[in-house]
Short mmCIF file of C-alpha atoms and ligand atoms in Angstrom, two decimals:
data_model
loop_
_atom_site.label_atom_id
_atom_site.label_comp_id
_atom_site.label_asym_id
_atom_site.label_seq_id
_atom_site.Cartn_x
_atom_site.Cartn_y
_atom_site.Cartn_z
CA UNK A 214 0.00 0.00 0.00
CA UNK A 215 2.93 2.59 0.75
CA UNK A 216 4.21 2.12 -2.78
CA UNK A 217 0.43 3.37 -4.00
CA UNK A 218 0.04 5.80 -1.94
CA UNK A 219 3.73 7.24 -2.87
CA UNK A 220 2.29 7.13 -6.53
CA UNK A 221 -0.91 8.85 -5.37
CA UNK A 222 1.25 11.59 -3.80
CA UNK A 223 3.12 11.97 -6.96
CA UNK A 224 0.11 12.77 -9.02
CA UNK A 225 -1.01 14.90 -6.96
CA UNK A 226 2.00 17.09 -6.58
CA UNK A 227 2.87 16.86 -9.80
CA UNK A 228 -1.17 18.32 -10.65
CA UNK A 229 -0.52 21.16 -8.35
CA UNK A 230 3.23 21.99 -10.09
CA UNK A 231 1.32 22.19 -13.35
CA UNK A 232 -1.99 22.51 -13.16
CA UNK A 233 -3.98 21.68 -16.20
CA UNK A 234 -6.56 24.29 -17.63
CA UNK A 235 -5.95 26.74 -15.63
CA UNK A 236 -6.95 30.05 -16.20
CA UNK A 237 -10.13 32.30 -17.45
CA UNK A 238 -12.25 31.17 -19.82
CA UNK A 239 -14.08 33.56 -22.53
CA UNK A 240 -16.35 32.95 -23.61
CA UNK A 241 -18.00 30.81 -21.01
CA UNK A 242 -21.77 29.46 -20.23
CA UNK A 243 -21.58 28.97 -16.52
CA UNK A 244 -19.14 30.08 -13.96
CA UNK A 245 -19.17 29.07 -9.98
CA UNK A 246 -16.67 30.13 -7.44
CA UNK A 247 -16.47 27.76 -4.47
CA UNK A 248 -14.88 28.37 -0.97
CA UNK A 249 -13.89 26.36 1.78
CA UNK A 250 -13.57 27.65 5.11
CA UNK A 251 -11.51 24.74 7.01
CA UNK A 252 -8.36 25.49 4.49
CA UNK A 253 -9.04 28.62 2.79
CA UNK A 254 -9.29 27.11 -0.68
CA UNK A 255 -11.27 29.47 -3.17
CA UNK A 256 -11.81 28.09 -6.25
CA UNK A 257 -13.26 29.81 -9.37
CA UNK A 258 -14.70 27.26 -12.39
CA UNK A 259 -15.65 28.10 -15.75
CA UNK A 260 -17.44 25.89 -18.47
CA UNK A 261 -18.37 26.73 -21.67
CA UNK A 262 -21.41 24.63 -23.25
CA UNK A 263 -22.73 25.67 -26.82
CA UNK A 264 -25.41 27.30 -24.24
CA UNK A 265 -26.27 27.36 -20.60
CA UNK A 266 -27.51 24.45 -19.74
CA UNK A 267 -26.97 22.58 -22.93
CA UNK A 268 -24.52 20.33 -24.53
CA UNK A 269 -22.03 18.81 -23.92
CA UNK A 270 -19.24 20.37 -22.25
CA UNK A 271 -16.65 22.48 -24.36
CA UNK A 272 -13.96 23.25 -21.99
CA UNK A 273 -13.70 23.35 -18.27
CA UNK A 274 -10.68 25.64 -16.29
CA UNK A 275 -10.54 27.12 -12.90
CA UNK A 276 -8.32 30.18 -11.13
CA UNK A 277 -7.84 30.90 -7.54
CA UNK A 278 -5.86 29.62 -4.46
CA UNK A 279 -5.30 26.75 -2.41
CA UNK A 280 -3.56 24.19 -0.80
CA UNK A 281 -2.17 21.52 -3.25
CA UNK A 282 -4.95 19.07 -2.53
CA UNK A 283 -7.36 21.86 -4.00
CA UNK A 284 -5.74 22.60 -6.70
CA UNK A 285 -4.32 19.45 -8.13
CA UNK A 286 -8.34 18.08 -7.53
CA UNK A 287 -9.43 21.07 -9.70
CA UNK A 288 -6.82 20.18 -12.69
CA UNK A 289 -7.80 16.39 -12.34
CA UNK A 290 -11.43 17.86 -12.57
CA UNK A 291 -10.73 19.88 -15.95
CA UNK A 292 -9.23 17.19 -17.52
CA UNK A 293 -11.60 14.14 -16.54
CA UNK A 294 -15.07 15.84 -17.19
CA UNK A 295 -14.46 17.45 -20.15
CA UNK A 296 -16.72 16.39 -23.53
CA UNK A 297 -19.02 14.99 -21.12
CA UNK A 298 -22.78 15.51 -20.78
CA UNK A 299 -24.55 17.45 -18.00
CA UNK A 300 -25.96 14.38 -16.90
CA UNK A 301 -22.39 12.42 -17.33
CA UNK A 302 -20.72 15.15 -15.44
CA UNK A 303 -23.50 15.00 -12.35
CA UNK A 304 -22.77 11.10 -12.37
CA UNK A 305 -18.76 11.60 -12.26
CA UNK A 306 -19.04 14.40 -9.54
CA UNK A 307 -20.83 11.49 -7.45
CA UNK A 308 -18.48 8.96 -8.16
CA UNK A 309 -15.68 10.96 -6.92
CA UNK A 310 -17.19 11.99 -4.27
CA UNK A 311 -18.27 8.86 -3.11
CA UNK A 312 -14.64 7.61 -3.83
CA UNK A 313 -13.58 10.36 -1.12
CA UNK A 314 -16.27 9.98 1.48
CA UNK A 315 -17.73 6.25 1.26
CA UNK A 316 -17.13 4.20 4.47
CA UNK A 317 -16.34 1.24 1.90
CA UNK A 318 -13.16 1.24 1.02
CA UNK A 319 -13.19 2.04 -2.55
CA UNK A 320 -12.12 -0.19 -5.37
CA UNK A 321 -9.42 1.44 -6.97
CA UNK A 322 -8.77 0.76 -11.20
CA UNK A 323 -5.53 2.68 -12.03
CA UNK A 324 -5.93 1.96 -15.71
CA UNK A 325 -9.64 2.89 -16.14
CA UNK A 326 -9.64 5.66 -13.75
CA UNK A 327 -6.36 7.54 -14.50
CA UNK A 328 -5.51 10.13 -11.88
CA UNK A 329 -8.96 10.29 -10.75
CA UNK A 330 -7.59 7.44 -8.48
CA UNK A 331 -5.14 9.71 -7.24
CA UNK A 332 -8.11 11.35 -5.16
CA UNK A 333 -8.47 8.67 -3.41
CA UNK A 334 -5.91 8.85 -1.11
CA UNK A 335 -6.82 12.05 -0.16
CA UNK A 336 -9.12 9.73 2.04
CA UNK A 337 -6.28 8.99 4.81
CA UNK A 338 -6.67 12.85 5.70
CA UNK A 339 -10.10 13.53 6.37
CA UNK A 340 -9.56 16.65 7.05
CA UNK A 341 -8.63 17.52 3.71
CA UNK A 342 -11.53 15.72 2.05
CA UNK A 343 -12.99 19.01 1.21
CA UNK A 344 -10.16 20.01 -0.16
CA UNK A 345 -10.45 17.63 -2.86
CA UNK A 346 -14.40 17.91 -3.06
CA UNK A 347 -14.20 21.34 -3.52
CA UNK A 348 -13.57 21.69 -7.50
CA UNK A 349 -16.04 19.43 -8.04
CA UNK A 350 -18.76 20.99 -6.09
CA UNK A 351 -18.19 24.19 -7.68
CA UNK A 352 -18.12 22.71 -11.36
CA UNK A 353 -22.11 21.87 -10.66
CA UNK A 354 -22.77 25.12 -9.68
CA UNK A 355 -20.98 26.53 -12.66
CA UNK A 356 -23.60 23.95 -15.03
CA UNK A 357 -26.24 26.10 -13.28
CA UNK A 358 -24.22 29.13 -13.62
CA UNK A 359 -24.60 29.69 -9.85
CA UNK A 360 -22.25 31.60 -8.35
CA UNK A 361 -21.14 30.60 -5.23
CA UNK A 362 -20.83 27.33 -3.45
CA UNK A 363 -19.36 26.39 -0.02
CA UNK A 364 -18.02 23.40 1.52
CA UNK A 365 -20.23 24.24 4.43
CA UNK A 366 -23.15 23.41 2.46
CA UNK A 367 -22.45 19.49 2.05
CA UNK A 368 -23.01 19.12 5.75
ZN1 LIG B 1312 -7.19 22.78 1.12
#
């Protein structure tokens, strides 16, 4: 398990040394920033669709600050969801999720889930779960083109 979670380490600083996608998007459809309070991570996320609310999804980047957990989670996040669907990207934000917060241990597939994996080893530091939620709450909102979101919501 050590050798794993050395590899999960190394995606994950190696996300936050160069972030995909990041940077402003224009034109975009939706746009969400998302905040969370326990670390300070603030996280903006821009998608564009050919309109709000429809299509699939053109590109995806964020801006802001935060720890490394935050931001390499936001440039996993750009890269996995985009092309995908509204409803595709609602079932990948639950997957992940579920990957960070499910009492099951999850099952891990390094070949079918790429760095996405890498997430979940965030899940030995539950206090930085949030961290790692946080891009992907804030990529919903942006779908809706809502403009804030907080950790604090997700109870
Ligand atoms: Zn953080």
């Amino acid at each position: 398990m050590d050798d794993l979670s050395d590899l999960y380490q190394d995606i994950i600083l190696s996300h936050n040394k160069h972030p995909h996608n990041e940077g402003d998007l224009d034109p975009h459809t939706g746009v969400a920033e998302g905040f969370n309070p326990l670390c300070g991570d603030r996280l903006k996320v821009y998608l564009r669709q050919a309109e709000q609310g429809k299509g699939n999804v053109e590109a995806v980047t964020f801006t802001g600050e935060g720890c490394a957990i935050s931001k390499a989670s936001a440039s996993i996040m750009t890269s996995a969801v985009k092309g995908l669907s509204a409803d595709e990207i609602e079932a990948k934000v639950e997957e992940v999720v579920a990957l960070l917060t499910a009492q099951d241990e999850p099952e891990i597939d390094l070949m079918t889930m790429g760095d996405l994996a890498a997430l979940a080893g965030v899940r030995k530091f539950p206090a930085r779960i949030k961290c790692a939620t946080l891009a992907w709450h804030a990529l919903l909102a942006a779908l809706k083109d809502e403009s804030a979101v907080s950790t604090e919501a997700d109870g």
